[in-house]
PDB file of C-alpha atoms in Angstrom:
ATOM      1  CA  UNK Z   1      40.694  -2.195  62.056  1.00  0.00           C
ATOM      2  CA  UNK Z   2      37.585  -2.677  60.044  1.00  0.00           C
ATOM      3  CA  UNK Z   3      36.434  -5.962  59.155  1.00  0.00           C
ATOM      4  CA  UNK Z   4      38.254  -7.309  55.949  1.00  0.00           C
ATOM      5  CA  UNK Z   5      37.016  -8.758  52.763  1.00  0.00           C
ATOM      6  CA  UNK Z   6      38.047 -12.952  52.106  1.00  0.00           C
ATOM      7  CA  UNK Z   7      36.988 -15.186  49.150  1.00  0.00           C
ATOM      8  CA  UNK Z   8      35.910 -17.983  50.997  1.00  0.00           C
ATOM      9  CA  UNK Z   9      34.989 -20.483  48.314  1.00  0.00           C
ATOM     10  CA  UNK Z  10      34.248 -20.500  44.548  1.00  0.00           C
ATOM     11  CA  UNK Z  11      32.822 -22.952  42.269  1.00  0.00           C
ATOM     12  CA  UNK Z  12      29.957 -24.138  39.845  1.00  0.00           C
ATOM     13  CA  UNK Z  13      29.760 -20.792  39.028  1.00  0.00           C
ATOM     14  CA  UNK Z  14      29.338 -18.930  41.908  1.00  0.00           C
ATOM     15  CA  UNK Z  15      31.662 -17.472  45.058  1.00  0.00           C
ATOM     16  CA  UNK Z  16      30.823 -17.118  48.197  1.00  0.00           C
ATOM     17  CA  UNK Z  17      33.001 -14.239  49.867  1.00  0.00           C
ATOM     18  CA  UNK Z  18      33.021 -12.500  53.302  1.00  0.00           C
ATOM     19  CA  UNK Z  19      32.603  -8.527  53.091  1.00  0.00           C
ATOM     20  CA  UNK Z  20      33.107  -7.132  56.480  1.00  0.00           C
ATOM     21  CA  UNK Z  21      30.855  -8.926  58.667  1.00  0.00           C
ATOM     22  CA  UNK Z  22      28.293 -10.290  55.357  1.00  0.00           C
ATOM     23  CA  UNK Z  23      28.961 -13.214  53.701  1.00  0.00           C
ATOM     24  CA  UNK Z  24      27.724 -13.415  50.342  1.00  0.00           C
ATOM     25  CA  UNK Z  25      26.974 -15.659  47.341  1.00  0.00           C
ATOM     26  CA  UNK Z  26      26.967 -14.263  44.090  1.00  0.00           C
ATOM     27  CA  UNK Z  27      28.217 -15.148  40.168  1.00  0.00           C
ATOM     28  CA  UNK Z  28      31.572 -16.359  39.236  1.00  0.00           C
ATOM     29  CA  UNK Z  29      30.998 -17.148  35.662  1.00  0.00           C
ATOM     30  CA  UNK Z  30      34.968 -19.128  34.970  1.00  0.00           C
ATOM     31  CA  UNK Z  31      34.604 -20.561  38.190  1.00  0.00           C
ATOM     32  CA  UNK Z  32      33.782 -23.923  36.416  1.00  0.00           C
ATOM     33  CA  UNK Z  33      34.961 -26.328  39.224  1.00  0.00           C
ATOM     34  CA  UNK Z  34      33.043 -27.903  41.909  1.00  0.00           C
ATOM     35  CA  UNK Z  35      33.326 -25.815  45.311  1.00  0.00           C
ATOM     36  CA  UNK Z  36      35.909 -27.238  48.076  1.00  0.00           C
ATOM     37  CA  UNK Z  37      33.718 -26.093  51.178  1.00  0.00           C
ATOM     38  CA  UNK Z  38      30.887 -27.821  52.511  1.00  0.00           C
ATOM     39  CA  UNK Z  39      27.192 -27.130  51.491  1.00  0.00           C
ATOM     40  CA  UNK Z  40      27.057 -26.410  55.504  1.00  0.00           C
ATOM     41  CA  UNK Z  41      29.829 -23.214  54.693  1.00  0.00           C
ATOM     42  CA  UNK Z  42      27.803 -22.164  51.426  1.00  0.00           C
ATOM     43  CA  UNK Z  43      24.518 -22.214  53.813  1.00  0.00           C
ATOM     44  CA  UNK Z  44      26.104 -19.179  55.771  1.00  0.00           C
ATOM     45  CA  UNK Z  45      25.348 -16.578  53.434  1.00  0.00           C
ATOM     46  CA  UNK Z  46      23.583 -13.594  54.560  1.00  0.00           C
ATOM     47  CA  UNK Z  47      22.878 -12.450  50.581  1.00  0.00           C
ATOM     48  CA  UNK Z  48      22.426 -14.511  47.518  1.00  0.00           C
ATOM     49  CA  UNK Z  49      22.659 -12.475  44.108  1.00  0.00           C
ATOM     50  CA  UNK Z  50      19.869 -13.525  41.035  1.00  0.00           C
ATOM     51  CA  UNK Z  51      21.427 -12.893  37.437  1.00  0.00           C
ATOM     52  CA  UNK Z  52      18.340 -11.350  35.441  1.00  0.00           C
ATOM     53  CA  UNK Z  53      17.484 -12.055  32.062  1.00  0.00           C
ATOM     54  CA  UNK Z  54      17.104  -9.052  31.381  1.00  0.00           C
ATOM     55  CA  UNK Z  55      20.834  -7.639  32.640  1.00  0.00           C
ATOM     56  CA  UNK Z  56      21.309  -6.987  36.086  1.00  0.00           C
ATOM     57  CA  UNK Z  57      19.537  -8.614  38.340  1.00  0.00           C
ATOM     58  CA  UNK Z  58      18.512  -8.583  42.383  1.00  0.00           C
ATOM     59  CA  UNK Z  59      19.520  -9.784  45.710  1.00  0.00           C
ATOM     60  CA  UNK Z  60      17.487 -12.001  48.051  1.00  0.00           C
ATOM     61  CA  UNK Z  61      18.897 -12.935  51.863  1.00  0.00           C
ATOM     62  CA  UNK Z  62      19.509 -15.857  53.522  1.00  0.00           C
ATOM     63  CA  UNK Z  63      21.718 -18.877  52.193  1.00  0.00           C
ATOM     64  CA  UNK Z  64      19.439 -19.169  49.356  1.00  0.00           C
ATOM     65  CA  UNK Z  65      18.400 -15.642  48.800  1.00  0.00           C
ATOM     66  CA  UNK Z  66      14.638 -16.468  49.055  1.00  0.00           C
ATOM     67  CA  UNK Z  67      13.711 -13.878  51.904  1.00  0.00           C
ATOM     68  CA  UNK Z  68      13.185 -10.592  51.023  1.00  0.00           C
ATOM     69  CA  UNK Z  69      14.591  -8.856  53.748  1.00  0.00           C
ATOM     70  CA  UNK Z  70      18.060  -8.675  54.945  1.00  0.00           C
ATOM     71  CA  UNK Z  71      18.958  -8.736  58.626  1.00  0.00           C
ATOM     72  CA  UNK Z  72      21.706  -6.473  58.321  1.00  0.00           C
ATOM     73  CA  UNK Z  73      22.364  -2.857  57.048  1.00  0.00           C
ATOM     74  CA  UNK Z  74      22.735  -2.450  53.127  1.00  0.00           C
ATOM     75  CA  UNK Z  75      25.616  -0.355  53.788  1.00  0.00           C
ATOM     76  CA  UNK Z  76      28.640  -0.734  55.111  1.00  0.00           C
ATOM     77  CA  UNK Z  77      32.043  -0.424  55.843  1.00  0.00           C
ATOM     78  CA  UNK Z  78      35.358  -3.036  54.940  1.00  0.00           C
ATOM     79  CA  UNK Z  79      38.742  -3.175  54.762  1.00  0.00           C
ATOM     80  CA  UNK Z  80      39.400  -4.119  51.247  1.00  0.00           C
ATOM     81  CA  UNK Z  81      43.586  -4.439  50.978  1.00  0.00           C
ATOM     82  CA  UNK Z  82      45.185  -1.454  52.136  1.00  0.00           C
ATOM     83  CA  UNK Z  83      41.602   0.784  52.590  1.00  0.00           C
ATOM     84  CA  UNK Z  84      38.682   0.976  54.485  1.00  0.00           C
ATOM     85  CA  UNK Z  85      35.608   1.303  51.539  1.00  0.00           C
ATOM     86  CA  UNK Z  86      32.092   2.131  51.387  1.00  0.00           C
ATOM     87  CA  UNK Z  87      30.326  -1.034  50.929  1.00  0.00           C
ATOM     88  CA  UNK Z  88      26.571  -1.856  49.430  1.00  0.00           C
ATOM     89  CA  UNK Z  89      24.774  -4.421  47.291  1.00  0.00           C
ATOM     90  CA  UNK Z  90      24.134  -2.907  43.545  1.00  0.00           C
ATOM     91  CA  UNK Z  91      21.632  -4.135  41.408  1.00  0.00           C
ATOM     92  CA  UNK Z  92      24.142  -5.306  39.268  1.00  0.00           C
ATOM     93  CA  UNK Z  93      25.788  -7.690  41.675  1.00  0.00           C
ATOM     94  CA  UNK Z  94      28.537  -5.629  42.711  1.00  0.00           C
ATOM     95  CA  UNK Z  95      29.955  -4.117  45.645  1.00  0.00           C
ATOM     96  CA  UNK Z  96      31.989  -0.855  44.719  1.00  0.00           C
ATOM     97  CA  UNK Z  97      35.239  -2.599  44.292  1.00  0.00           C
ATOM     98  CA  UNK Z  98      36.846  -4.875  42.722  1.00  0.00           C
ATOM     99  CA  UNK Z  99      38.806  -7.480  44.854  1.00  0.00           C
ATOM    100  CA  UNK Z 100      41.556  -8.782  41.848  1.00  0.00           C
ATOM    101  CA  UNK Z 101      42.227  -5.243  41.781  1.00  0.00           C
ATOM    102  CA  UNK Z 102      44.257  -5.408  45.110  1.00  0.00           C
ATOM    103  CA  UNK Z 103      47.532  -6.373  43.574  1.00  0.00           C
ATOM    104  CA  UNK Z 104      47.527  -3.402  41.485  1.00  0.00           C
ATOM    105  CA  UNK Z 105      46.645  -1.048  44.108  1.00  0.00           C
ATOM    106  CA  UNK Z 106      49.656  -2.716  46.137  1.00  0.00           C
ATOM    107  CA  UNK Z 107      52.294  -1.881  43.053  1.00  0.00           C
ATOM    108  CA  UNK Z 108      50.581   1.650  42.305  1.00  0.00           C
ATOM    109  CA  UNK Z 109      51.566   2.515  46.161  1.00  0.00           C
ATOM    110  CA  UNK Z 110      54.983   1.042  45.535  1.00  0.00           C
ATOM    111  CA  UNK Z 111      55.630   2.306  41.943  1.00  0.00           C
ATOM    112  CA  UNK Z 112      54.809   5.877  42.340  1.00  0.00           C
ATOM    113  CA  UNK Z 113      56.997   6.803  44.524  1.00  0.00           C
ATOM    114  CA  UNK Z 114      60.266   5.904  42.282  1.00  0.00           C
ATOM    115  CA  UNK Z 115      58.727   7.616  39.223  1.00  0.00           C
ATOM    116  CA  UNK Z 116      58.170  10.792  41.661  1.00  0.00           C
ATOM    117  CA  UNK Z 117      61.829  10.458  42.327  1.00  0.00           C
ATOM    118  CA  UNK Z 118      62.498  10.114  38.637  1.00  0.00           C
ATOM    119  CA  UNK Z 119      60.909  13.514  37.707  1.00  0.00           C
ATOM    120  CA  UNK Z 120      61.687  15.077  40.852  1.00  0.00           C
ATOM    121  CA  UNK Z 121      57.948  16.164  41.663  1.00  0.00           C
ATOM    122  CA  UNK Z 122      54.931  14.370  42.016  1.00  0.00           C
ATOM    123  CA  UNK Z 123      53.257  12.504  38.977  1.00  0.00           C
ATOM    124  CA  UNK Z 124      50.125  13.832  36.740  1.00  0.00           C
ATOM    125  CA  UNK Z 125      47.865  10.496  36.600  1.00  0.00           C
ATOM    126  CA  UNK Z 126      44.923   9.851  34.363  1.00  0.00           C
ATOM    127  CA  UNK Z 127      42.791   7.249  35.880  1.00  0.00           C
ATOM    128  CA  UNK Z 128      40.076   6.911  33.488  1.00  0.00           C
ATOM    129  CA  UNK Z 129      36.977   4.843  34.214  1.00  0.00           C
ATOM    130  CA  UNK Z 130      37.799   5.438  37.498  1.00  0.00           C
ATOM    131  CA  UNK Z 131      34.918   3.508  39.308  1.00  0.00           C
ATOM    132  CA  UNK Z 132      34.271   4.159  43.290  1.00  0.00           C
ATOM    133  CA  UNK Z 133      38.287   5.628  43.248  1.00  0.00           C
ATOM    134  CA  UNK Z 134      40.148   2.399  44.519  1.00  0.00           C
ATOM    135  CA  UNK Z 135      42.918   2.531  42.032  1.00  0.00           C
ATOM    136  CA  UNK Z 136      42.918   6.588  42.794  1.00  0.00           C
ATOM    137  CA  UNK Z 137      43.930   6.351  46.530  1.00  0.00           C
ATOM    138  CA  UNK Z 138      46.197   3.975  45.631  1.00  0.00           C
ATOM    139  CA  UNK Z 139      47.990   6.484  43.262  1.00  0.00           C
ATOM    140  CA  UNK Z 140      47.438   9.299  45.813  1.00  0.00           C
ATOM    141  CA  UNK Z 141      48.826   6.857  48.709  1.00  0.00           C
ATOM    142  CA  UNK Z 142      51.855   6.624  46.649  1.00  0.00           C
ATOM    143  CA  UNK Z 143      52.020  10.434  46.208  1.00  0.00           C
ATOM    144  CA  UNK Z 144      51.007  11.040  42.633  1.00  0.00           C
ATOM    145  CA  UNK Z 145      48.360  13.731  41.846  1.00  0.00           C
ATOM    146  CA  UNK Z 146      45.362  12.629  40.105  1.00  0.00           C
ATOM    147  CA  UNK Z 147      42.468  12.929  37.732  1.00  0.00           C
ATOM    148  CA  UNK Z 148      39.635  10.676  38.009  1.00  0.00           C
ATOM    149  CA  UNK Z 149      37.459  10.211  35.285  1.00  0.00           C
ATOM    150  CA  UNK Z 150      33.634   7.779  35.353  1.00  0.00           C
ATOM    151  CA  UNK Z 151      30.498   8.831  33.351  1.00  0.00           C
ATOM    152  CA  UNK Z 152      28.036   8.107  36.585  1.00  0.00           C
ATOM    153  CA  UNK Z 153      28.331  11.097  39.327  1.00  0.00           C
ATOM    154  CA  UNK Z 154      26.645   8.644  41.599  1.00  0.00           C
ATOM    155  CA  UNK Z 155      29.587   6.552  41.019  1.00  0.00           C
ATOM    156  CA  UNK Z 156      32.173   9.114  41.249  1.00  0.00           C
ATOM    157  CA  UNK Z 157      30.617  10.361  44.801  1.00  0.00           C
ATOM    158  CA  UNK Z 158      31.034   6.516  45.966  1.00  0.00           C
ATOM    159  CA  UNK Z 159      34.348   7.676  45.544  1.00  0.00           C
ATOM    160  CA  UNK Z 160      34.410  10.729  47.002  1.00  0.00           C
ATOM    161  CA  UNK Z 161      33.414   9.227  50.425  1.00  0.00           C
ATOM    162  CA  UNK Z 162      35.929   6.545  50.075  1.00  0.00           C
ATOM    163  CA  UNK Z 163      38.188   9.209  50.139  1.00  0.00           C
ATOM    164  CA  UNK Z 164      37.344  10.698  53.065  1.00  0.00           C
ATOM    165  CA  UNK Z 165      36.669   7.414  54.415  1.00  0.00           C
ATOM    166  CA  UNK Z 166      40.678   6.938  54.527  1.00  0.00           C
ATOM    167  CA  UNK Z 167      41.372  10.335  56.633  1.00  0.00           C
ATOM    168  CA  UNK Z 168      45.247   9.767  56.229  1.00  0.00           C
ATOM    169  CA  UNK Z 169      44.885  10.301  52.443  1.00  0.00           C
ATOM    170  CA  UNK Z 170      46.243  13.742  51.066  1.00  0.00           C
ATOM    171  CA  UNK Z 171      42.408  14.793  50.668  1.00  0.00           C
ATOM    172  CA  UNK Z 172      43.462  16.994  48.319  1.00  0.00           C
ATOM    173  CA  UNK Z 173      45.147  15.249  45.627  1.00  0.00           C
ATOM    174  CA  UNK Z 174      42.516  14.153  43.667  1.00  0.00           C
ATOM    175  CA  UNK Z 175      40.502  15.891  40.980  1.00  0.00           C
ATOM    176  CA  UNK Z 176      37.112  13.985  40.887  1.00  0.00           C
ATOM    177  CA  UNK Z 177      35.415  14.207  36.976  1.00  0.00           C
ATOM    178  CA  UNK Z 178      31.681  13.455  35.739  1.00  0.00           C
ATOM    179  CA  UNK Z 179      32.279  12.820  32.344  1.00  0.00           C
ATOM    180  CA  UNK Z 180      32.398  10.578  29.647  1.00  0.00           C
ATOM    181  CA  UNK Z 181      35.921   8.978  29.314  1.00  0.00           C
ATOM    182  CA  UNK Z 182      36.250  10.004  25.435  1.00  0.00           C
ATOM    183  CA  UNK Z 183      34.898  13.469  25.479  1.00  0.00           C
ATOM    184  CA  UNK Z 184      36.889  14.538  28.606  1.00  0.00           C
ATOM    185  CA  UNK Z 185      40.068  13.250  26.773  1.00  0.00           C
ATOM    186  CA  UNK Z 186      39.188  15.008  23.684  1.00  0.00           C
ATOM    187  CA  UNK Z 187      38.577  18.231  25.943  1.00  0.00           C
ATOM    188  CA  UNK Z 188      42.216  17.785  27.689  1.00  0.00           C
ATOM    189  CA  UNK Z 189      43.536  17.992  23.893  1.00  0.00           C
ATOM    190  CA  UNK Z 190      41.989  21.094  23.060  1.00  0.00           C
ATOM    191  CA  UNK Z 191      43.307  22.055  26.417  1.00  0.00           C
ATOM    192  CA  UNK Z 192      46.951  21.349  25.982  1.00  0.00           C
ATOM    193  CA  UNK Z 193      47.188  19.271  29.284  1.00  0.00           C
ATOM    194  CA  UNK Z 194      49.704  16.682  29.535  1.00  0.00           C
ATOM    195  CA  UNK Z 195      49.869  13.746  31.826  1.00  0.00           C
ATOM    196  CA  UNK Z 196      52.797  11.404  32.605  1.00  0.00           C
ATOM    197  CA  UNK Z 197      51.029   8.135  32.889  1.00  0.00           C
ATOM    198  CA  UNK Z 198      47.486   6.680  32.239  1.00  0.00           C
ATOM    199  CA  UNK Z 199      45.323   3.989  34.287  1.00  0.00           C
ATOM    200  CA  UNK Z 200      42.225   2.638  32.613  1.00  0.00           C
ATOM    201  CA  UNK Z 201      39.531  -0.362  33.474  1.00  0.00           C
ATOM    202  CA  UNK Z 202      37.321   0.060  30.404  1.00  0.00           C
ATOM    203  CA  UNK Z 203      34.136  -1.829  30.057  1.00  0.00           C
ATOM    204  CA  UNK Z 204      32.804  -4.297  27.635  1.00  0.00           C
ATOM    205  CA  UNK Z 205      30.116  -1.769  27.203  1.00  0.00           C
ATOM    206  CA  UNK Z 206      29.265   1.844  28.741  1.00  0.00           C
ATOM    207  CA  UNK Z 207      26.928   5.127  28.119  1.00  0.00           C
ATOM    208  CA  UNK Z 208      28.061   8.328  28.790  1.00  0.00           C
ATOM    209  CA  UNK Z 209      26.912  11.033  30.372  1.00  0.00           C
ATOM    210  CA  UNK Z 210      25.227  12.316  27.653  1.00  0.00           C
ATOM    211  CA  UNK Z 211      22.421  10.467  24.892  1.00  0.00           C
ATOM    212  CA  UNK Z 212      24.012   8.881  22.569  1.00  0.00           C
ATOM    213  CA  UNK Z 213      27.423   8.405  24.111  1.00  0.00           C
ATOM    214  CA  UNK Z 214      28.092   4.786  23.823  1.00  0.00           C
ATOM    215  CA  UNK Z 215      30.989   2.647  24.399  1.00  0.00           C
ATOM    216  CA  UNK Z 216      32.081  -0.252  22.628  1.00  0.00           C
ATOM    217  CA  UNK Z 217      35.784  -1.528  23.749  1.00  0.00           C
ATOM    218  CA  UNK Z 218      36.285  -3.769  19.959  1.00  0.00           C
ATOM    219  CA  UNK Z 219      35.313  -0.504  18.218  1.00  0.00           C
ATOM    220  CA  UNK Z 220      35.914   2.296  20.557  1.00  0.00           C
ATOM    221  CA  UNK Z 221      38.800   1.288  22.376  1.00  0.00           C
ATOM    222  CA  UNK Z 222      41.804   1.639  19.778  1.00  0.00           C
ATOM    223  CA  UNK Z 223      40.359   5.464  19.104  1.00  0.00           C
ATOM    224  CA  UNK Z 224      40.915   6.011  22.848  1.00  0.00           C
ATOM    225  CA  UNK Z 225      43.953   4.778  23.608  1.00  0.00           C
ATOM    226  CA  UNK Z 226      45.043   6.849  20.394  1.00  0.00           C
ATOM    227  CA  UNK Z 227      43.573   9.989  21.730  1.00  0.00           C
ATOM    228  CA  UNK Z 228      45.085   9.375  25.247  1.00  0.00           C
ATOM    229  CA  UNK Z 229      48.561   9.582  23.656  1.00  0.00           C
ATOM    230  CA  UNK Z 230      47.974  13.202  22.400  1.00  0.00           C
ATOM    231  CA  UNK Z 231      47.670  14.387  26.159  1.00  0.00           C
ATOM    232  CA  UNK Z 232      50.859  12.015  27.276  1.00  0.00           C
ATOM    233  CA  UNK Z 233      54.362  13.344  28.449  1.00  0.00           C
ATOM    234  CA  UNK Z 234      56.676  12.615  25.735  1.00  0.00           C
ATOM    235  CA  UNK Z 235      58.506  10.632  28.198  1.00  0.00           C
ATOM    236  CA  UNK Z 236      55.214   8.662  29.365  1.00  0.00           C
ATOM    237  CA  UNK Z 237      56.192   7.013  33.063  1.00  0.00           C
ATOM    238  CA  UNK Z 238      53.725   4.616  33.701  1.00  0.00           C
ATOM    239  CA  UNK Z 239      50.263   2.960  31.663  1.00  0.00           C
ATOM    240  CA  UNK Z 240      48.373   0.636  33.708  1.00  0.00           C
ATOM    241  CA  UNK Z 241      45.743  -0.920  31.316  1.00  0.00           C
ATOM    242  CA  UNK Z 242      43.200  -3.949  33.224  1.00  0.00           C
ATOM    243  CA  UNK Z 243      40.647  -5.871  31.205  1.00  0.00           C
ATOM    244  CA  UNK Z 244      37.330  -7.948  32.217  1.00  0.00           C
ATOM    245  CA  UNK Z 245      36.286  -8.739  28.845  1.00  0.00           C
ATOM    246  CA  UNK Z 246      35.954 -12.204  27.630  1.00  0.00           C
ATOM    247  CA  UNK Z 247      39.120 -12.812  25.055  1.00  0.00           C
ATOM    248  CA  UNK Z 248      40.993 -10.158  25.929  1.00  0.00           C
ATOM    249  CA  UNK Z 249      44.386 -11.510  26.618  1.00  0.00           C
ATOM    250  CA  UNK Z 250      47.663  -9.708  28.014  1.00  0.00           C
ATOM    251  CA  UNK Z 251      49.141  -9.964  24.537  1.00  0.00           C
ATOM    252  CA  UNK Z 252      45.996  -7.839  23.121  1.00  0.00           C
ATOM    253  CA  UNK Z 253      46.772  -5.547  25.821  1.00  0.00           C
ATOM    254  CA  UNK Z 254      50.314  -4.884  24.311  1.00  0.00           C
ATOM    255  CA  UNK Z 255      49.381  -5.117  20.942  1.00  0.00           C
ATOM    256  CA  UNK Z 256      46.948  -2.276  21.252  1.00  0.00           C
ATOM    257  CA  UNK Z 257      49.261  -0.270  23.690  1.00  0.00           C
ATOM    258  CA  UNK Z 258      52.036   0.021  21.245  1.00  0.00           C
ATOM    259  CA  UNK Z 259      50.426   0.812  18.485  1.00  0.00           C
ATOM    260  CA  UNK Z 260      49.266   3.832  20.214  1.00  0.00           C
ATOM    261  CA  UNK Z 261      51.601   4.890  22.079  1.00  0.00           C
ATOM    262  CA  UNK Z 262      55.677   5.883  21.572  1.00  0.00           C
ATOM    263  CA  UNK Z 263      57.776   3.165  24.121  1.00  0.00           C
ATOM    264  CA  UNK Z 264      61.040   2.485  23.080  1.00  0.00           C
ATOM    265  CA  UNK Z 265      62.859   2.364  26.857  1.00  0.00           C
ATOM    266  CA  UNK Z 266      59.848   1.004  28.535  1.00  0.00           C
ATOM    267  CA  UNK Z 267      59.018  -2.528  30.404  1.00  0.00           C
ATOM    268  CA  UNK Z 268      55.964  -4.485  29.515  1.00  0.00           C
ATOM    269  CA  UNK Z 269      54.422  -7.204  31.965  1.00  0.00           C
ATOM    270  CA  UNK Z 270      50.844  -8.604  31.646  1.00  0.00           C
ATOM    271  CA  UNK Z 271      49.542 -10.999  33.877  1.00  0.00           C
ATOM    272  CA  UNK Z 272      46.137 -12.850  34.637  1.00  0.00           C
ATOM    273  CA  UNK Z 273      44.356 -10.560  37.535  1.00  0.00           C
ATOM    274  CA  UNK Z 274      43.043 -12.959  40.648  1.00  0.00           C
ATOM    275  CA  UNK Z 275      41.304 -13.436  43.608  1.00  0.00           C
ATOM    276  CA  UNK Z 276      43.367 -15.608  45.841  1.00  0.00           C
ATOM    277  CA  UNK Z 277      41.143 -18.228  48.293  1.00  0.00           C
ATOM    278  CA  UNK Z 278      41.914 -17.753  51.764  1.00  0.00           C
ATOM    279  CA  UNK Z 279      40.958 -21.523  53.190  1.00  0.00           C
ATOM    280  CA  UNK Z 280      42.098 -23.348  50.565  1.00  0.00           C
ATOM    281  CA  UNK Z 281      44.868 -22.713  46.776  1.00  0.00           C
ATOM    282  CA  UNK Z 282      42.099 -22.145  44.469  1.00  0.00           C
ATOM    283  CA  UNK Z 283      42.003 -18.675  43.596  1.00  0.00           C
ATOM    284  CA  UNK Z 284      39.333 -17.247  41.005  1.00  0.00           C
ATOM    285  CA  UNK Z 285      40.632 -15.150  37.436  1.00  0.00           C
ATOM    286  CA  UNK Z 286      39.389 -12.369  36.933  1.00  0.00           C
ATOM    287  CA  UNK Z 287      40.351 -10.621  34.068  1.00  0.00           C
ATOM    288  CA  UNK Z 288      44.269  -9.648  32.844  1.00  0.00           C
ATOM    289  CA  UNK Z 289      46.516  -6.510  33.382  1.00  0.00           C
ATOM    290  CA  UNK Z 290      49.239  -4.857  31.591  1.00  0.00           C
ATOM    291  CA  UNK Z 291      51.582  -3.450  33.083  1.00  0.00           C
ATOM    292  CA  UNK Z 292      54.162  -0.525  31.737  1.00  0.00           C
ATOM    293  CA  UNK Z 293      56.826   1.380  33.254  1.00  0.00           C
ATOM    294  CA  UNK Z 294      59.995   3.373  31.841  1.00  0.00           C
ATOM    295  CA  UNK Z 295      63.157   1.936  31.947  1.00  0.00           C
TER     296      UNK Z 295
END
C-alpha cells in the first residue's frame, strides 16, 4: 500500500497536509480559525506554497518555504481514498486531485452499480471537466463506461497515467477527450449521442482549447447545463454537479439543475463537500455538491 494522503491541520488560512511521504503547507482561504497543532507540527513541512499577485504562484521547501530546493522528488506517488495517483506540485498550488472529492468517488463506486442493474447494461457517463480522471475511475470502478472531457491534454494525460497507475481498473472503459467542455457537447448534439447521466466540476473561470474559448460559470454555465440535456437519456439516471466557487450554494445547484433538465421521479441531495482532520474534529469546506439520482 502506497503512502496515503491526511489533512493534518488547518487554520489562519492555510493547511498543512501529508501527501505520501511530503508534508505540505499551502492556502486554505475559509480556514479562518487559529490552527490546533503546534508551531513545532507546522515546522515539519517539506513544501510551503506562495499565492502570487499575479495568479498562481510558486513553491519554496522547508517549513517556511524559503529554500529553493526540495529534498525530495517533485513527483510522486499516493494513495488518495480508494486509488493510488500521480502526485506533483503545480504552479498553481495544486496537486492533481482534489481531497473533498473522496466522498463522491466513494458513492460513484457504490451508485453505479444499482443504476447498471436498473438498465440492465453498463451506464454511458459524461464526466465533463474531468481534471487528472479521479471522479472517472471512480465511475469505471463502479462499472459504468465513460467519457472524459478537460480542455488541457497535459491535464487529461495526468489522467491517463492515473489510470494505468490503478492496473485493476477495466483499462478500457474510458474514452479520454482534449476539448473544450462546450464545444465537445455541442459536437455530441450534432452527433446524436445520448448519455444516461452527467458529472461536472466546472470552474470559476477556464480557456479552452482554442483562442477565444472562455469560460465564465455566472454567464456560461446555465447555457451548458441546457445543452447537456439535449445529449441526456430521456430517463437521465444520475447528475453529479460539485462547485468551488465562492456563493455557490447547494440550493443554486438545484435551482439551475431543474431548470435544465426534465426530473420528475428523481432524488435531490446537496451537501457542503469537506476535508475531514485526521488528529483532531475540525475538518476544512471545500466547496458543495449536488447530488441526483432516479427514483
Amino acid at each position: 500500500m502506497l503512502p496515503s494522503y491526511k489533512l493534518l491541520d488547518s487554520g489562519h488560512g492555510r493547511k498543512l497536509e501529508q501527501v505520501g511521504p511530503i508534508i505540505i503547507n499551502r492556502q486554505a482561504s475559509l480556514a479562518l480559525w487559529p490552527p490546533i497543532e503546534s508551531p513545532k507540527k507546522w515546522a515539519e513541512a517539506n513544501a510551503f506554497h506562495h499565492r502570487s499577485d499575479k495568479g498562481g504562484g510558486f513553491w519554496g521547501y522547508g517549513a517556511n518555504g524559503q529554500s529553493k530546493t526540495p529534498k525530495f522528488k517533485e513527483e510522486w506517488q499516493t494513495q488518495v481514498g480508494p486509488f493510488a495517483l500521480h502526485t506533483k506540485l503545480t504552479s498553481f498550488g495544486h496537486l492533481g486531485f482534489f481531497a473533498e472529492q473522496i466522498p463522491q468517488w466513494e458513492w460513484f463506486i457504490k451508485t453505479i452499480p444499482l443504476i447498471n442493474k436498473a438498465l440492465g447494461r453498463p451506464a454511458k457517463i459524461l464526466n465533463l471537466f474531468g481534471y487528472t480522471g479521479c471522479s472517472s475511475l471512480a465511475l469505471v470502478k463502479g462499472g459504468a463506461e465513460v467519457t472524459h472531457v478537460d480542455a488541457a491534454k497535459g491535464i487529461v494525460d495526468w489522467g491517463r497515467e492515473n489510470q494505468k497507475l490503478n492496473a485493476d481498473l477495466p483499462q478500457d472503459s474510458i474514452r479520454w477527450i482534449v476539448d473544450d467542455c462546450q464545444a465537445f457537447v455541442e459536437k455530441e448534439i450534432r452527433r446524436g449521442n445520448i448519455y444516461d447521466g452527467v458529472v461536472l466540476d466546472p470552474p470559476s473561470y477556464g480557456r479552452g482549447t482554442k483562442k477565444g474559448q472562455i469560460f465564465k460559470i455566472e454567464e456560461n454555465l446555465p447555457i451548458l447545463l441546457s445543452k447537456i440535456s439535449e445529449i441526456m437519456a430521456p430517463q437521465i439516471q444520475l447528475i453529479h454537479f460539485s462547485c468551488h466557487t465562492p456563493g455557490f450554494s447547494g440550493k443554486i445547484l438545484e435551482n439551475l439543475t431543474k431548470h435544465a433538465f426534465s426530473l420528475e421521479k428523481h432524488s435531490f441531495h446537496s451537501q457542503e463537500m469537506v476535508i475531514p482532520c485526521e488528529p483532531s474534529s475540525q475538518s476544512l469546506p471545500s466547496g458543495v455538491c449536488l447530488r441526483v439520482t432516479k427514483h
